[in-house]
mmCIF file of C-alpha atoms in Angstrom:
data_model
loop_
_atom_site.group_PDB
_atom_site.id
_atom_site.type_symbol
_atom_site.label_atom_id
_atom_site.label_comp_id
_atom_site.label_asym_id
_atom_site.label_seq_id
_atom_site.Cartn_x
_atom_site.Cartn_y
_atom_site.Cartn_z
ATOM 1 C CA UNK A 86 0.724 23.610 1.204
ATOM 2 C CA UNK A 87 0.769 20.162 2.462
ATOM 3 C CA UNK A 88 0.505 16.588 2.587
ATOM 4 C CA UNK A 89 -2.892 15.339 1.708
ATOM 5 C CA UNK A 90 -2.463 12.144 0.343
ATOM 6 C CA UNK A 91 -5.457 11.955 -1.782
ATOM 7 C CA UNK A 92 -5.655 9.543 -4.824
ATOM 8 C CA UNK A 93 -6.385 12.473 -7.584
ATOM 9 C CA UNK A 94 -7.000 9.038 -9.805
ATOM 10 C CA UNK A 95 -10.192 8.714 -7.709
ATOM 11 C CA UNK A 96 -11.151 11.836 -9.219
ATOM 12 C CA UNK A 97 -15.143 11.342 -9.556
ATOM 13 C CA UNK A 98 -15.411 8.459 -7.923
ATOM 14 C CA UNK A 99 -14.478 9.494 -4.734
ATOM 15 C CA UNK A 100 -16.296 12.111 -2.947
ATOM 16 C CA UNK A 101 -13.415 13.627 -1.171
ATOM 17 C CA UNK A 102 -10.769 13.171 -4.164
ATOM 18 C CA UNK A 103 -13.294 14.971 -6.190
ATOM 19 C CA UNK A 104 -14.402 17.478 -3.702
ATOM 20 C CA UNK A 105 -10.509 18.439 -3.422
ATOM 21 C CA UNK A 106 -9.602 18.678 -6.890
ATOM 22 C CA UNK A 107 -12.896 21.154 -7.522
ATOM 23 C CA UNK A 108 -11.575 23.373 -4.681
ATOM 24 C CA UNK A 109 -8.070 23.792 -5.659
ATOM 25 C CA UNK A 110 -9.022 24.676 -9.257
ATOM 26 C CA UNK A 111 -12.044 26.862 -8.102
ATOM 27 C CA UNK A 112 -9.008 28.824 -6.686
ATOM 28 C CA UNK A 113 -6.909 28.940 -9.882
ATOM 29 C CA UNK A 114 -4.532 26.187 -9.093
ATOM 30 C CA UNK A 115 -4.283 23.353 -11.855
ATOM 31 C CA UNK A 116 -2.056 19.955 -11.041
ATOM 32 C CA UNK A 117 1.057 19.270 -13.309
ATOM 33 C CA UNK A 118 1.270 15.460 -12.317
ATOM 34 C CA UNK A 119 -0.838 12.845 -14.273
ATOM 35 C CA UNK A 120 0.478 9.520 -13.786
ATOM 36 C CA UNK A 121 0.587 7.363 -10.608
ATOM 37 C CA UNK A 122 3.198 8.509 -7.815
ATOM 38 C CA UNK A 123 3.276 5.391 -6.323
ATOM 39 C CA UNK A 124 3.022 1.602 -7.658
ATOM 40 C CA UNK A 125 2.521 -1.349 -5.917
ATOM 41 C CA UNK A 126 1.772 -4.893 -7.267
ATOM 42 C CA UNK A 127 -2.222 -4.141 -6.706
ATOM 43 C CA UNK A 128 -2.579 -0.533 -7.196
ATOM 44 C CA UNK A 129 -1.161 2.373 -8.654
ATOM 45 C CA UNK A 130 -2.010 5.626 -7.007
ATOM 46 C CA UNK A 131 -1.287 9.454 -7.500
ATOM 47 C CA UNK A 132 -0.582 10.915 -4.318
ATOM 48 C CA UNK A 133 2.306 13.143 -4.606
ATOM 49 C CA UNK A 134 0.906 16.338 -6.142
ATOM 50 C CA UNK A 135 2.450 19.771 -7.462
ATOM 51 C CA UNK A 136 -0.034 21.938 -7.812
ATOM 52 C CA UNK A 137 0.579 25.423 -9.284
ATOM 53 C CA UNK A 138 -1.390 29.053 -9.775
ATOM 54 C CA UNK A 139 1.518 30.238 -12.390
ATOM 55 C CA UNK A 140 0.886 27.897 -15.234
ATOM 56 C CA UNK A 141 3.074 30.477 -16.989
ATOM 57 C CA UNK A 142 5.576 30.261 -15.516
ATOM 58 C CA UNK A 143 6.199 26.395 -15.519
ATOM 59 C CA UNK A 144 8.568 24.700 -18.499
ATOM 60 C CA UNK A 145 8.152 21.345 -17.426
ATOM 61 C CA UNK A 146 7.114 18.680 -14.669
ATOM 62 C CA UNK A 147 7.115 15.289 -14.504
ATOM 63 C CA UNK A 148 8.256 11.666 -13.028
ATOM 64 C CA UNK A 149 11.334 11.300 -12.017
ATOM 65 C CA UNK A 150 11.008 6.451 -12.381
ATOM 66 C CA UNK A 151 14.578 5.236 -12.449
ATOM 67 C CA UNK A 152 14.533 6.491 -8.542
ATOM 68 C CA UNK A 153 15.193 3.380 -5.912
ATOM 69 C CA UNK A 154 15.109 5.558 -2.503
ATOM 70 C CA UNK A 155 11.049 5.587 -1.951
ATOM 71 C CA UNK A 156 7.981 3.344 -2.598
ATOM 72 C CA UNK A 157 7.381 6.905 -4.215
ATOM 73 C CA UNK A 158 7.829 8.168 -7.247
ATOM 74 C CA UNK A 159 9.628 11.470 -7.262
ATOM 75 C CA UNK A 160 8.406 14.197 -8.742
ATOM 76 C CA UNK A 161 9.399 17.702 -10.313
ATOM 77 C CA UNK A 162 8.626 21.092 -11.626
ATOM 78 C CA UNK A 163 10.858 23.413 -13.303
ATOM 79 C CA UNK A 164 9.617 26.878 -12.979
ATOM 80 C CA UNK A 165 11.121 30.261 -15.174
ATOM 81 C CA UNK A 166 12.535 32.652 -12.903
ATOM 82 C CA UNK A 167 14.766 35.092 -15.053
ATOM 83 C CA UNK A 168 12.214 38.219 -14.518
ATOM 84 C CA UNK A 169 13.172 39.481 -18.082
ATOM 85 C CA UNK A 170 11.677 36.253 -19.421
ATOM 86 C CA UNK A 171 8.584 36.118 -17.131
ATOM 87 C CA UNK A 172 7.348 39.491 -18.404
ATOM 88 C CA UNK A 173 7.930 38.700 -22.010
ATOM 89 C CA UNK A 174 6.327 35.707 -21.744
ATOM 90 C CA UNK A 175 2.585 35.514 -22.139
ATOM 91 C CA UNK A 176 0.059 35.497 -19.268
ATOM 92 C CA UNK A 177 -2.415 32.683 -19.796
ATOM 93 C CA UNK A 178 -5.914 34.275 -19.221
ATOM 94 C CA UNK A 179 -8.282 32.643 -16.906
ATOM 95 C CA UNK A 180 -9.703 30.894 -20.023
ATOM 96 C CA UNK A 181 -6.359 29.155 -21.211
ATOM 97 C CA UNK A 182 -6.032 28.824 -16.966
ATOM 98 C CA UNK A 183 -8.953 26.936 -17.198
ATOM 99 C CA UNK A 184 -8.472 25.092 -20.480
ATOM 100 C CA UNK A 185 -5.279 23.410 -18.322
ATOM 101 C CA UNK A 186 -7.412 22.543 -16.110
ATOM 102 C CA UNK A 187 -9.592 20.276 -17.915
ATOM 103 C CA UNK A 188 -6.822 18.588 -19.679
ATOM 104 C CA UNK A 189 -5.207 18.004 -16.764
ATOM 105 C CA UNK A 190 -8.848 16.410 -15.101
ATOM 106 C CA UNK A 191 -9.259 14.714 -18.746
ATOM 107 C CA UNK A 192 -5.980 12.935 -18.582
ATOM 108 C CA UNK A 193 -6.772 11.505 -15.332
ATOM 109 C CA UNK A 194 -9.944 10.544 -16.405
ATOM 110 C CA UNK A 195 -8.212 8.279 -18.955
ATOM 111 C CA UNK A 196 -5.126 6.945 -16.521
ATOM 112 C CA UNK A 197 -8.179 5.890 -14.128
ATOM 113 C CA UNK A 198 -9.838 4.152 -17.406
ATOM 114 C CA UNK A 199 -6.341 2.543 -17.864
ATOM 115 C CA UNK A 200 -5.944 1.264 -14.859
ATOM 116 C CA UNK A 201 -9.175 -0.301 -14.449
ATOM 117 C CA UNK A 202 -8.875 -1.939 -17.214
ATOM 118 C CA UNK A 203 -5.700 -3.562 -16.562
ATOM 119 C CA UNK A 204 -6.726 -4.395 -13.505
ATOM 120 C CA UNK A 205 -10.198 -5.933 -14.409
ATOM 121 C CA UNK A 206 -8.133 -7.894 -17.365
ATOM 122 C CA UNK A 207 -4.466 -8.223 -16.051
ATOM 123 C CA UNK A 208 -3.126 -6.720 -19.098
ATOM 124 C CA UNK A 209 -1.054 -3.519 -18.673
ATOM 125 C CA UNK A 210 -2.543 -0.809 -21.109
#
């Protein structure tokens, strides 16, 4: 897909984070990664995406912190691919589709509220 580098914390107060993030799900896709990707001693930012159209499908995605070989923080998706399993399991309908969607733009909504905070204060929330 790509490389875009956008801050999905920025989502509604950036025009192009927000513009992005409204695109990809108007196309189905939802994003599995909530926290920041990348932490520096004056920002934390989520820039490394994984972005997915088979919510189904995925078990479980995450951070990967205790890694020292990037500025990044790595991150992962584990997908099912047995095909017996796949068709047993159930097919999220474009509601449910949707319904991870919001959570996923809710609980970014709440990391940027973090992080403002603790920046505005200095304490980490």
């Amino acid at each position: 897909m790509g490389d875009s580098n956008t801050n999905l914390i920025d989502y509604g107060s950036s025009d192009h984070c927000t513009e992005f993030i409204d695109k990809m799900n108007e196309h189905g896709f939802a994003q599995l990664i909530s926290r920041p990707t990348r932490i520096i001693d004056h920002s934390a930012t989520l820039i490394d995406h994984i972005f997915t159209n088979v919510c189904h499908n995925v078990t479980r995605s995450g951070i990967i912190s205790d890694s020292d070989m990037s500025d990044h923080l790595a991150t992962f998706t584990c997908l099912l691919t047995d095909r017996d399993k796949i068709t047993k399991k159930l097919i999220l309908s474009p509601l449910a589709t949707q319904l991870v969607i919001i959570v996923s733009l809710i609980a970014t909504q709440l990391l940027n509220l973090k992080l403002t905070l603790s920046l505005l204060t200095g304490i980490l929330f």
